[in-house]
Amino acid sequence: MTIIEYESETVKKTSGVHTSEKRLYVSSLPTNTPKLGSLIRNHWSIESMHWSLDFNLLQDRIKRKSAKSARNLDSIQRIVHSVFSIWKELRKKRSDKRKGMAELMRYVSMSFTRLLRFLHQK
């Protein structure tokens, strides 16, 4: 077992405030494993996506009746998350601009047809 101490420094884009944080991890990897830092960063990029899916799309609160419907909805929500992470500033329709980002993501993610209409807008 290995204990890893990881220190991260971040700069908030909006205010320029610098923060520093130390985190401890327990791992079964040997201590001489190369690129432990990149493994940790990759892990947190996945966790931040899961948090965004839960926060913006209320993924944990949605009841699914079958395993197939759960997989389908999860696929649609991940597509919506990816599209919105790329197109955040490109909302074109006025009705979309009046909605908050989370509300718009929830609306679009409820059906594949809504997603296609959103992608097709000019």
Coordinates of C-alpha atoms in Angstrom, one line a residue:
M1 CA 0.0 0.0 0.0
T2 CA 1.2 3.5 -0.8
I3 CA 0.1 6.8 0.7
I4 CA 0.3 9.7 -1.8
E5 CA 0.3 13.4 -0.8
Y6 CA -0.9 15.6 -3.7
E7 CA -0.7 19.3 -3.5
S8 CA -2.9 21.2 -6.0
E9 CA -2.8 24.9 -6.8
T10 CA -5.7 26.5 -8.6
V11 CA -6.5 30.0 -9.8
K12 CA -10.1 31.0 -10.0
K13 CA -10.6 32.5 -13.5
T14 CA -13.2 35.1 -12.5
S15 CA -11.4 36.6 -9.6
G16 CA -7.7 35.5 -10.0
V17 CA -7.7 34.2 -6.4
H18 CA -5.0 31.5 -5.9
T19 CA -5.7 28.5 -3.6
S20 CA -3.6 25.6 -2.5
E21 CA -4.9 22.3 -1.2
K22 CA -3.2 19.1 0.0
R23 CA -4.9 15.8 -0.5
L24 CA -4.0 12.3 0.7
Y25 CA -4.7 9.2 -1.3
V26 CA -4.2 5.5 -0.4
S27 CA -3.2 3.4 -3.3
S28 CA -2.2 -0.2 -4.1
L29 CA 0.3 1.1 -6.7
P30 CA 4.0 0.9 -5.9
T31 CA 5.8 4.1 -4.9
N32 CA 7.9 4.2 -8.0
T33 CA 4.9 4.4 -10.4
P34 CA 5.5 7.1 -13.0
K35 CA 3.0 9.9 -13.5
L36 CA 1.0 9.5 -10.2
G37 CA 0.0 13.1 -10.6
S38 CA -1.6 12.6 -14.0
L39 CA -3.5 9.5 -12.6
I40 CA -5.0 11.7 -9.8
R41 CA -5.9 14.6 -12.2
N42 CA -7.6 12.1 -14.6
H43 CA -9.6 10.7 -11.6
W44 CA -10.8 14.2 -10.7
S45 CA -11.8 15.1 -14.2
I46 CA -14.1 12.0 -14.2
E47 CA -15.4 12.9 -10.7
S48 CA -16.2 16.5 -11.8
M49 CA -18.2 15.2 -14.7
H50 CA -20.2 12.9 -12.4
W51 CA -20.8 15.9 -10.1
S52 CA -22.0 18.0 -13.0
L53 CA -24.3 15.2 -14.2
D54 CA -25.8 14.9 -10.8
F55 CA -26.0 18.7 -10.1
N56 CA -27.2 19.9 -13.5
L57 CA -29.2 16.9 -14.7
L58 CA -30.4 15.6 -11.3
Q59 CA -29.1 12.2 -12.4
D60 CA -29.3 10.6 -8.9
R61 CA -33.0 11.7 -8.4
I62 CA -34.4 10.3 -11.7
K63 CA -36.2 6.9 -11.2
R64 CA -35.7 4.5 -14.1
K65 CA -38.0 1.6 -14.7
S66 CA -35.6 -0.8 -16.4
A67 CA -31.9 -1.3 -17.0
K68 CA -32.3 -0.4 -20.7
S69 CA -34.0 2.9 -20.0
A70 CA -31.3 3.7 -17.4
R71 CA -28.6 3.1 -20.0
N72 CA -30.4 5.1 -22.7
L73 CA -31.0 8.1 -20.4
D74 CA -27.5 8.0 -19.1
S75 CA -26.1 8.0 -22.7
I76 CA -28.3 10.9 -23.6
Q77 CA -27.3 12.8 -20.5
R78 CA -23.6 12.3 -21.1
I79 CA -24.0 13.5 -24.7
V80 CA -25.8 16.6 -23.4
H81 CA -23.1 17.2 -20.9
S82 CA -20.4 17.0 -23.6
V83 CA -22.3 19.2 -25.9
F84 CA -22.9 21.8 -23.3
S85 CA -19.3 21.8 -22.1
I86 CA -18.3 22.7 -25.6
W87 CA -21.1 25.1 -26.5
K88 CA -21.7 26.9 -23.2
E89 CA -21.4 30.3 -24.8
L90 CA -23.1 29.5 -28.1
R91 CA -26.7 29.4 -27.0
K92 CA -28.5 30.8 -30.0
K93 CA -32.2 31.0 -29.3
R94 CA -33.6 33.8 -27.1
S95 CA -35.7 31.3 -25.1
D96 CA -32.5 29.3 -24.4
K97 CA -30.7 32.4 -23.2
R98 CA -33.4 33.2 -20.7
K99 CA -33.1 29.8 -19.1
G100 CA -30.3 28.9 -16.8
M101 CA -27.7 26.4 -18.0
A102 CA -28.8 23.6 -15.6
E103 CA -32.5 24.1 -16.6
L104 CA -31.7 24.0 -20.3
M105 CA -29.5 20.9 -19.8
R106 CA -32.3 19.2 -18.0
Y107 CA -34.8 20.1 -20.7
V108 CA -32.6 18.9 -23.6
S109 CA -31.6 15.7 -21.8
M110 CA -35.1 14.4 -21.3
S111 CA -35.5 13.1 -24.8
F112 CA -33.3 12.4 -27.8
T113 CA -35.7 14.4 -30.0
R114 CA -35.1 17.5 -27.9
L115 CA -31.3 17.0 -28.1
L116 CA -31.5 16.7 -31.9
R117 CA -33.6 19.9 -32.1
F118 CA -31.2 21.7 -29.9
L119 CA -28.2 20.6 -32.0
H120 CA -30.0 21.5 -35.2
Q121 CA -30.9 25.1 -34.3
K122 CA -29.5 27.9 -36.3

